[in-house]
Coordinates of C-alpha atoms and ligand atoms in Angstrom, one line a residue:
X293 CA -29.2 -55.3 -0.6
X294 CA -25.7 -56.3 0.8
X295 CA -25.0 -59.7 1.4
X296 CA -23.6 -60.7 4.9
X297 CA -20.7 -62.6 3.1
X298 CA -20.2 -60.1 -0.2
X299 CA -16.4 -59.5 -0.2
X300 CA -15.8 -55.9 0.4
X301 CA -15.5 -53.7 -2.6
X302 CA -12.8 -51.6 -0.7
X303 CA -9.7 -53.9 -0.5
X304 CA -6.2 -51.5 -1.2
X305 CA -3.1 -52.5 -3.0
X306 CA -0.4 -54.4 -0.9
X307 CA 1.7 -52.2 0.4
X308 CA -0.7 -49.2 1.0
X309 CA 0.6 -46.9 3.1
X310 CA -1.6 -45.6 6.1
X311 CA -0.6 -42.7 8.0
X312 CA -1.3 -39.5 9.5
X313 CA 0.5 -36.2 9.6
X314 CA 2.2 -33.7 11.4
X315 CA 4.6 -30.5 11.2
X316 CA 7.2 -29.5 13.5
X317 CA 5.6 -26.1 14.6
X318 CA 2.1 -27.6 14.9
X319 CA 3.1 -30.2 17.2
X320 CA 6.7 -30.2 19.0
X321 CA 6.7 -27.2 21.8
X322 CA 9.5 -26.2 23.0
X323 CA 10.8 -24.1 20.1
X324 CA 14.2 -22.9 21.0
X325 CA 15.2 -25.9 23.4
X326 CA 18.5 -27.7 22.8
X327 CA 20.3 -24.8 21.1
X328 CA 17.4 -24.5 18.5
X329 CA 17.3 -21.0 17.0
X330 CA 13.8 -19.2 16.0
X331 CA 12.0 -19.5 13.3
X332 CA 9.6 -17.1 11.6
X333 CA 6.4 -18.5 13.0
X334 CA 8.3 -18.1 16.7
X335 CA 8.8 -14.6 16.2
X336 CA 4.9 -14.3 14.1
X337 CA 3.6 -16.0 17.1
X338 CA 5.2 -13.5 19.5
X339 CA 4.0 -10.1 17.7
X340 CA 1.0 -9.1 19.7
X341 CA -2.4 -9.4 17.6
X342 CA -1.2 -11.8 15.1
X343 CA -2.5 -15.1 16.7
X344 CA -5.8 -15.8 17.7
X345 CA -6.4 -15.8 21.2
X346 CA -2.4 -14.9 21.5
X347 CA -1.6 -18.7 21.0
X348 CA 1.9 -19.5 20.5
X349 CA 3.6 -22.9 19.7
X350 CA 5.7 -22.6 22.8
X351 CA 4.3 -25.7 24.1
X352 CA 1.8 -26.8 21.4
X353 CA 1.3 -30.6 21.8
X354 CA 5.0 -31.1 23.7
X355 CA 5.8 -33.8 21.4
X356 CA 9.3 -32.4 21.7
X357 CA 9.0 -34.4 25.0
X358 CA 6.3 -36.8 24.8
X359 CA 7.2 -38.1 21.4
X360 CA 7.7 -41.6 22.8
X361 CA 4.5 -41.7 23.9
X362 CA 3.0 -40.4 21.1
X363 CA 4.6 -43.4 18.6
X364 CA 2.7 -45.6 21.3
X365 CA -0.4 -43.9 20.1
X366 CA 0.5 -44.6 16.3
X367 CA 1.2 -48.1 17.5
X368 CA -2.4 -48.5 18.9
X369 CA -4.1 -46.5 15.8
X370 CA -2.5 -49.6 13.4
X371 CA -0.3 -47.0 11.5
X372 CA 1.9 -48.5 8.9
X373 CA 3.1 -44.7 8.1
X374 CA 3.6 -41.3 9.8
X375 CA 4.6 -37.6 8.3
X376 CA 6.3 -35.8 9.9
X377 CA 8.7 -32.2 9.5
X378 CA 11.8 -31.4 10.6
X379 CA 12.4 -27.8 12.0
X380 CA 15.4 -26.2 10.2
X381 CA 16.0 -23.7 13.0
X382 CA 16.9 -27.2 15.0
X383 CA 19.2 -28.4 12.8
X384 CA 20.8 -25.4 11.8
X385 CA 20.2 -22.1 14.1
X386 CA 21.2 -19.5 11.9
X387 CA 19.8 -21.2 8.7
X388 CA 23.1 -22.0 7.2
X389 CA 26.5 -22.7 9.0
X390 CA 26.9 -24.7 12.2
X391 CA 24.7 -28.0 12.6
X392 CA 23.4 -28.2 16.3
X393 CA 23.7 -31.9 17.2
X394 CA 20.8 -31.6 19.7
X395 CA 18.1 -30.5 17.0
X396 CA 19.3 -33.5 15.1
X397 CA 19.4 -35.9 17.5
X398 CA 15.8 -35.2 18.1
X399 CA 14.8 -36.7 14.9
X400 CA 17.2 -39.3 14.7
X401 CA 15.1 -40.6 18.0
X402 CA 11.8 -39.9 16.7
X403 CA 13.2 -41.8 13.5
X404 CA 14.3 -45.0 15.7
X405 CA 11.4 -45.1 17.7
X406 CA 9.0 -44.9 14.5
X407 CA 10.6 -47.6 12.7
X408 CA 11.2 -50.3 16.3
X409 CA 7.0 -49.8 16.2
X410 CA 7.2 -50.7 12.5
X411 CA 6.1 -47.1 11.1
X412 CA 7.5 -45.6 8.0
X413 CA 8.6 -42.3 8.5
X414 CA 7.7 -39.9 5.8
X415 CA 9.8 -36.4 6.5
X416 CA 9.0 -33.2 4.9
X417 CA 12.2 -30.6 5.0
X418 CA 10.0 -27.5 5.5
X419 CA 6.4 -27.2 6.3
X420 CA 6.5 -23.8 6.9
X421 CA 9.0 -22.5 9.7
X422 CA 11.7 -20.4 7.9
X423 CA 14.9 -19.7 10.6
X424 CA 14.2 -16.0 11.7
X425 CA 18.1 -15.5 10.5
X426 CA 17.2 -16.5 7.1
X427 CA 14.4 -14.2 7.0
X428 CA 16.3 -11.2 8.3
X429 CA 18.4 -11.9 5.3
X430 CA 15.0 -11.5 3.0
X431 CA 13.9 -14.8 3.5
X432 CA 12.1 -16.6 0.3
X433 CA 12.3 -13.2 -1.6
X434 CA 16.7 -13.8 -2.1
X435 CA 17.8 -16.3 -4.6
X436 CA 20.3 -17.3 -2.8
X437 CA 17.4 -19.8 -0.5
X438 CA 18.0 -22.0 -3.0
X439 CA 21.4 -22.7 -1.9
X440 CA 21.0 -22.5 1.9
X441 CA 17.8 -24.7 1.6
X442 CA 20.0 -27.4 -0.4
X443 CA 22.9 -27.0 2.1
X444 CA 20.2 -27.9 5.3
X445 CA 18.6 -30.9 3.3
X446 CA 22.2 -32.4 2.6
X447 CA 22.8 -32.2 6.6
X448 CA 19.8 -33.7 7.2
X449 CA 19.7 -36.6 4.3
X450 CA 23.2 -37.0 5.4
X451 CA 21.9 -38.5 8.7
X452 CA 18.7 -39.8 8.4
X453 CA 18.8 -41.8 4.8
X454 CA 20.4 -44.8 6.2
X455 CA 16.6 -44.8 7.9
X456 CA 14.3 -42.8 6.1
X457 CA 12.8 -44.0 2.6
X458 CA 10.2 -41.0 1.7
X459 CA 11.5 -37.5 1.4
X460 CA 9.6 -34.3 0.4
X461 CA 11.3 -30.8 0.0
X462 CA 8.3 -28.7 0.5
X463 CA 5.2 -28.5 1.8
X464 CA 2.4 -26.3 0.0
X465 CA 4.4 -23.6 -1.8
X466 CA 1.1 -22.3 -2.8
X467 CA 0.3 -21.4 0.8
X468 CA 3.7 -20.3 1.8
X469 CA 3.4 -17.3 -0.9
X470 CA -0.6 -16.4 -0.4
X471 CA -0.4 -16.7 3.2
X472 CA 3.0 -15.8 3.8
X473 CA 4.1 -13.0 0.9
X474 CA 0.6 -12.0 -0.5
X475 CA -2.4 -11.6 1.8
X476 CA 0.0 -11.7 5.1
X477 CA -2.0 -13.9 7.2
X478 CA 0.8 -16.3 7.6
X479 CA 4.7 -15.5 8.8
X480 CA 6.2 -13.8 7.8
X481 CA 3.5 -11.9 7.1
X482 CA 3.8 -9.7 3.9
X483 CA 1.0 -8.3 1.8
X484 CA 3.2 -7.4 -1.9
X485 CA 1.8 -8.0 -5.4
X486 CA 5.3 -8.0 -6.4
X487 CA 7.3 -9.9 -4.0
X488 CA 4.6 -12.9 -4.3
X489 CA 5.9 -14.1 -7.7
X490 CA 9.8 -13.9 -6.5
X491 CA 8.7 -16.0 -3.3
X492 CA 7.1 -18.9 -5.4
X493 CA 9.8 -18.8 -7.9
X494 CA 12.8 -19.5 -5.1
X495 CA 10.5 -22.0 -3.4
X496 CA 10.7 -23.8 -6.6
X497 CA 14.2 -23.3 -7.4
X498 CA 15.1 -23.9 -3.8
X499 CA 12.6 -27.4 -3.9
X500 CA 15.0 -28.2 -7.5
X501 CA 18.4 -27.7 -5.5
X502 CA 17.2 -30.1 -2.9
X503 CA 16.1 -32.5 -5.5
X504 CA 19.7 -32.7 -6.6
X505 CA 21.1 -32.3 -3.5
X506 CA 19.1 -35.6 -2.3
X507 CA 20.3 -37.1 -5.8
X508 CA 24.5 -36.6 -4.2
X509 CA 23.7 -38.2 -1.0
X510 CA 20.5 -40.1 -1.0
X511 CA 19.5 -43.5 -1.9
X512 CA 15.6 -43.5 -1.3
X513 CA 12.8 -41.7 -3.0
X514 CA 12.0 -37.8 -3.2
X515 CA 9.2 -35.6 -4.2
X516 CA 7.4 -32.2 -3.4
X517 CA 4.1 -31.8 -1.3
X518 CA 1.5 -29.9 -2.6
X519 CA -2.1 -28.7 -1.8
X520 CA -4.6 -29.0 -4.8
X521 CA -8.3 -27.4 -4.5
X522 CA -10.2 -28.5 -8.0
X523 CA -12.2 -25.5 -9.3
X524 CA -15.5 -26.0 -10.7
X525 CA -16.9 -23.3 -12.6
X526 CA -19.9 -21.9 -11.2
X527 CA -22.1 -21.4 -14.6
X528 CA -20.9 -21.9 -18.9
X529 CA -20.7 -18.2 -18.5
X530 CA -17.0 -17.4 -20.4
X531 CA -16.1 -15.3 -17.9
X532 CA -16.9 -17.6 -15.1
X533 CA -15.1 -20.2 -17.2
X534 CA -11.8 -17.9 -17.6
X535 CA -12.2 -17.0 -13.9
X536 CA -12.1 -21.0 -13.2
X537 CA -8.7 -21.3 -15.1
X538 CA -7.3 -18.5 -13.8
X539 CA -8.0 -19.8 -10.3
X540 CA -6.8 -23.7 -10.9
X541 CA -4.1 -22.4 -12.6
X542 CA -2.9 -19.7 -9.6
X543 CA -3.5 -22.5 -6.8
X544 CA -3.0 -25.8 -8.8
X545 CA -0.9 -25.6 -11.8
X546 CA 1.4 -22.7 -10.8
X547 CA 3.8 -25.5 -8.9
X548 CA 3.2 -28.6 -10.9
X549 CA 3.7 -27.4 -14.5
X550 CA 7.0 -25.9 -13.6
X551 CA 8.1 -29.3 -11.7
X552 CA 7.1 -31.6 -14.5
X553 CA 6.4 -29.2 -17.4
X554 CA 9.3 -26.5 -17.5
X555 CA 7.4 -23.6 -17.4
X556 CA 4.4 -21.5 -15.5
X557 CA 0.8 -21.7 -16.9
X558 CA -0.1 -18.9 -19.3
X559 CA -2.6 -17.1 -17.1
X560 CA 0.2 -16.6 -14.2
X561 CA 0.9 -13.4 -16.3
X562 CA -2.4 -12.1 -16.5
X563 CA -2.8 -12.7 -12.8
X564 CA -0.1 -10.5 -11.9
X565 CA 0.2 -8.4 -14.8
X566 CA 3.9 -6.1 -14.7
X567 CA 4.4 -7.9 -11.2
X568 CA 5.3 -11.1 -13.2
X569 CA 8.7 -11.1 -14.0
X570 CA 10.7 -12.7 -17.3
X571 CA 12.4 -15.9 -15.9
X572 CA 15.8 -16.6 -17.0
X573 CA 15.4 -20.4 -19.1
X574 CA 17.8 -21.7 -16.5
X575 CA 16.0 -21.8 -13.5
X576 CA 13.4 -24.2 -15.3
X577 CA 16.6 -26.6 -15.6
X578 CA 16.9 -26.6 -12.2
X579 CA 13.2 -26.4 -11.3
X580 CA 12.4 -29.6 -13.2
X581 CA 14.1 -32.2 -11.3
X582 CA 13.3 -35.7 -11.8
X583 CA 11.1 -36.5 -8.4
X584 CA 10.0 -40.2 -7.4
X585 CA 6.6 -39.3 -6.0
X586 CA 4.2 -36.3 -5.8
X587 CA 2.2 -35.6 -2.2
X588 CA -1.2 -34.3 -2.6
X589 CA -3.1 -32.5 0.2
X590 CA -6.9 -32.4 -0.3
X591 CA -9.2 -30.8 1.6
X592 CA -11.8 -29.3 -0.2
X593 CA -12.9 -28.0 -3.7
X594 CA -14.0 -24.4 -4.7
X595 CA -17.2 -23.6 -7.4
X596 CA -15.4 -20.4 -9.1
X597 CA -16.9 -17.6 -10.5
X598 CA -15.9 -14.1 -12.1
X599 CA -15.5 -11.2 -9.5
X600 CA -14.1 -8.1 -10.5
X601 CA -13.2 -7.0 -6.7
X602 CA -11.3 -10.2 -5.9
X603 CA -7.9 -9.4 -6.1
X604 CA -5.6 -10.4 -7.7
X605 CA -7.5 -13.1 -9.4
X606 CA -10.9 -11.9 -10.2
X607 CA -12.3 -15.4 -9.3
X608 CA -14.3 -16.0 -6.0
X609 CA -15.3 -19.0 -4.7
X610 CA -19.6 -19.6 -4.3
X611 CA -21.0 -21.1 -1.3
X612 CA -23.3 -24.4 -1.7
X613 CA -26.6 -23.9 -0.5
X614 CA -27.0 -27.3 0.2
X615 CA -23.5 -29.0 0.9
X616 CA -22.0 -29.7 4.5
X617 CA -19.2 -27.2 5.5
X618 CA -16.2 -27.8 8.0
X619 CA -15.5 -25.4 10.9
X620 CA -13.0 -23.5 8.5
X621 CA -15.6 -23.3 6.0
X622 CA -14.3 -25.6 4.0
X623 CA -17.1 -27.7 1.6
X624 CA -16.8 -31.3 2.3
X625 CA -16.4 -32.7 -0.8
X626 CA -15.0 -36.4 -1.5
X627 CA -15.1 -36.9 -5.1
X628 CA -12.7 -33.8 -5.5
X629 CA -10.0 -35.9 -4.2
X630 CA -10.8 -38.5 -6.9
X631 CA -10.7 -35.6 -9.4
X632 CA -7.7 -34.3 -8.1
X633 CA -5.6 -37.7 -8.3
X634 CA -7.0 -38.4 -11.5
X635 CA -6.1 -34.9 -13.1
X636 CA -2.6 -35.2 -11.5
X637 CA -2.3 -38.6 -13.5
X638 CA -3.6 -37.2 -16.8
X639 CA -1.8 -33.7 -16.9
X640 CA 1.9 -35.2 -15.2
X641 CA 1.9 -38.7 -15.9
X642 CA 2.3 -42.1 -13.9
X643 CA 4.2 -40.5 -11.4
X644 CA 3.2 -42.3 -7.8
X645 CA 1.0 -40.6 -5.7
X646 CA 0.7 -40.2 -2.1
X647 CA -2.7 -38.4 -0.2
X648 CA -0.1 -36.4 2.4
X649 CA -3.0 -34.9 4.1
X650 CA -7.1 -35.1 4.2
X651 CA -9.1 -34.1 7.3
X652 CA -11.3 -31.7 8.9
X653 CA -11.8 -29.0 11.8
X654 CA -15.1 -30.3 13.2
X655 CA -16.5 -28.7 16.6
X656 CA -14.7 -31.2 19.4
X657 CA -15.2 -30.2 23.3
X658 CA -11.8 -28.8 24.6
X659 CA -11.8 -31.0 27.4
X660 CA -12.5 -34.7 26.6
X661 CA -15.2 -36.6 28.9
X662 CA -15.0 -40.5 28.4
X663 CA -12.8 -42.0 25.8
X664 CA -13.3 -42.3 22.7
X665 CA -14.6 -38.8 22.1
X666 CA -17.0 -38.7 19.7
X667 CA -16.7 -37.0 16.8
X668 CA -18.9 -38.3 14.0
X669 CA -18.6 -35.4 11.3
X670 CA -14.8 -36.3 11.1
X671 CA -15.9 -40.2 10.9
X672 CA -17.6 -39.8 8.1
X673 CA -15.7 -37.3 6.4
X674 CA -12.1 -39.8 6.4
X675 CA -14.7 -42.5 5.2
X676 CA -16.1 -41.0 2.7
X677 CA -12.7 -39.4 1.1
X678 CA -10.9 -42.9 1.3
X679 CA -13.4 -44.4 -0.5
X680 CA -12.7 -41.5 -3.1
X681 CA -9.1 -42.2 -2.8
X682 CA -9.9 -46.3 -3.8
X683 CA -12.1 -44.5 -6.6
X684 CA -8.8 -43.2 -8.0
X685 CA -7.0 -46.5 -7.7
X686 CA -9.6 -48.1 -9.6
X687 CA -9.2 -45.6 -12.0
X688 CA -5.7 -46.7 -12.3
X689 CA -4.0 -44.0 -10.6
X690 CA -0.7 -45.2 -8.7
X691 CA -2.0 -44.0 -5.0
X692 CA 0.8 -45.3 -2.8
X693 CA -0.4 -44.0 0.4
X694 CA -2.9 -42.2 2.7
X695 CA -2.2 -39.9 5.4
X696 CA -4.8 -38.0 8.2
X697 CA -4.3 -34.8 8.9
X698 CA -3.6 -34.8 11.6
X699 CA -2.7 -37.3 14.1
X700 CA -3.3 -34.8 16.7
X701 CA -5.4 -31.4 17.4
X702 CA -2.5 -28.9 17.4
X703 CA -1.8 -25.2 16.8
X704 CA -3.6 -24.4 13.1
X705 CA -1.3 -21.6 12.7
X706 CA -2.4 -17.9 12.6
X707 CA -6.0 -19.6 14.3
X708 CA -4.2 -21.2 16.8
X709 CA -5.7 -23.8 18.7
X710 CA -9.3 -23.0 17.5
X711 CA -9.3 -25.5 15.2
X712 CA -9.3 -29.2 15.7
X713 CA -8.0 -31.5 13.5
X714 CA -7.2 -34.6 14.7
X715 CA -8.3 -37.9 14.9
X716 CA -6.7 -38.1 18.6
X717 CA -8.1 -35.0 21.1
X718 CA -5.1 -33.2 23.1
X719 CA -6.2 -31.4 25.9
X720 CA -4.7 -28.2 25.4
X721 CA -4.6 -27.6 29.5
X722 CA -3.0 -31.2 30.4
X723 CA -1.7 -31.9 27.2
X724 CA -3.6 -35.6 27.8
X725 CA -4.2 -37.5 24.5
X726 CA -8.0 -39.1 24.0
X727 CA -8.4 -41.4 21.1
X728 CA -11.6 -39.5 19.2
X729 CA -14.1 -42.4 17.3
X730 CA -12.2 -41.0 14.2
X731 CA -9.2 -42.4 15.0
X732 CA -10.7 -45.7 16.2
X733 CA -12.7 -46.0 13.0
X734 CA -9.7 -45.1 10.9
X735 CA -7.6 -48.3 12.7
X736 CA -10.8 -50.6 11.6
X737 CA -10.1 -49.6 8.1
X738 CA -6.4 -49.9 8.2
X739 CA -7.3 -53.1 9.9
X740 CA -9.2 -54.5 7.9
X741 CA -6.6 -53.0 4.8
X742 CA -9.8 -50.7 3.5
X743 CA -12.8 -53.3 3.7
X744 CA -14.1 -52.0 6.9
X745 CA -15.2 -49.0 4.8
X746 CA -17.9 -50.5 3.2
X747 CA -19.7 -50.8 7.1
X748 CA -20.8 -47.4 5.9
X749 CA -21.9 -47.6 2.5
Ligands
BGC35 C1 -1.2 -27.6 6.1 C2 -1.4 -27.9 7.7 C3 -2.7 -27.2 7.9 C4 -3.7 -28.1 7.1 C5 -5.2 -27.7 8.0 C6 -2.2 -27.7 5.2 O1 -2.8 -26.4 4.6 O2 -0.4 -28.6 5.4 O3 -0.3 -27.2 8.2 O4 -2.9 -27.5 9.4 O5 -4.0 -27.7 5.9 O6 -5.2 -26.2 7.4

């Protein structure tokens, strides 16, 4: 039995950042305001038939015009950090060339507001919204994109590095390539086995070039954000074990191996066959720039088995009969987060890590009744995952912060507004914000520096 006076076992280290995360196209709205150029997501969302219910980011959460009120919400939650992304085509409407001062001005006002509220900004340079003008020149398939991205990074770093201390280059290069160039569900919507390796490689080269640019004029910390989904074999059969290794290499090691070790996992050639080109050795010198932290986005795991029909991995996920699944059909598996953080440390060394996204979509009502909105599944999801982070810290992993995905219900890419991940509810008719129970429970955890996690032990 728990003694009433026993200290909570869940206190987090001093200085641990308690955050929430968002991205530009998912929340801002007004995508063409004040001189911004269109992005590939603006174009994709306005192509009939590609978005669920025809939803677009034209208004989204209207954060572009309501960011001050959103900072007040963050203050109410007691957040000590906020992760957001900058829209490349607001800053450089054509992707390269003339800087749009109004675009940079928006992010400058956002950062100043955060700092006034005592909230540490973490800035992601690229969360999927490539300027459409650069897509017209081949987008991530054009090798010149490494230079374009470095030019953009310099424009933002020069303006904001005096106030932003945590910089991330890319958000989830795996999703950018797998969704955008291999399976086509995300912008720019290509399905091409030959394009996918090229897109991934250019993303990594662009990351390296942006880190170099950052070192030339930035004074703080720069890293990359990847999504990791640990893979567990469905059985000990050799074909399941091999399928699990391929799935792990493709999704988890494909980006971090080149960044930290200077080469791709051996499985990549098996997976892509003739579509996997021989890469010049000098590219890995560019890609393997020393970085200051790695951001981990964790949502679920996969129990994996061999499936000869699953292209191109020949591996598939096995549904777990007794597990809880979220509305996006992702298994709730908190200990996978401990495993992930520990695996990153074991494979790549004692680099500081942030959990840059973690959260869940569950069916909430579209219109909030009386505040706060009750979302017990999300309350539990966040608490159990925070405990999993605490367990990793207990194993000696240097985890410096946690960012719930997401601060606000928002545009879930091609699924539109049909999936709600927010700890704050957004009514997409009136744009009214209402705190959810998950937001309030996270606020208690923050206020107690983790101790309140034992309330649900
Ligand atoms: C992305 C977010 C997305 C979330 C939930 C992550 O892959 O970074 O933009 O909304 O997962 O699907």
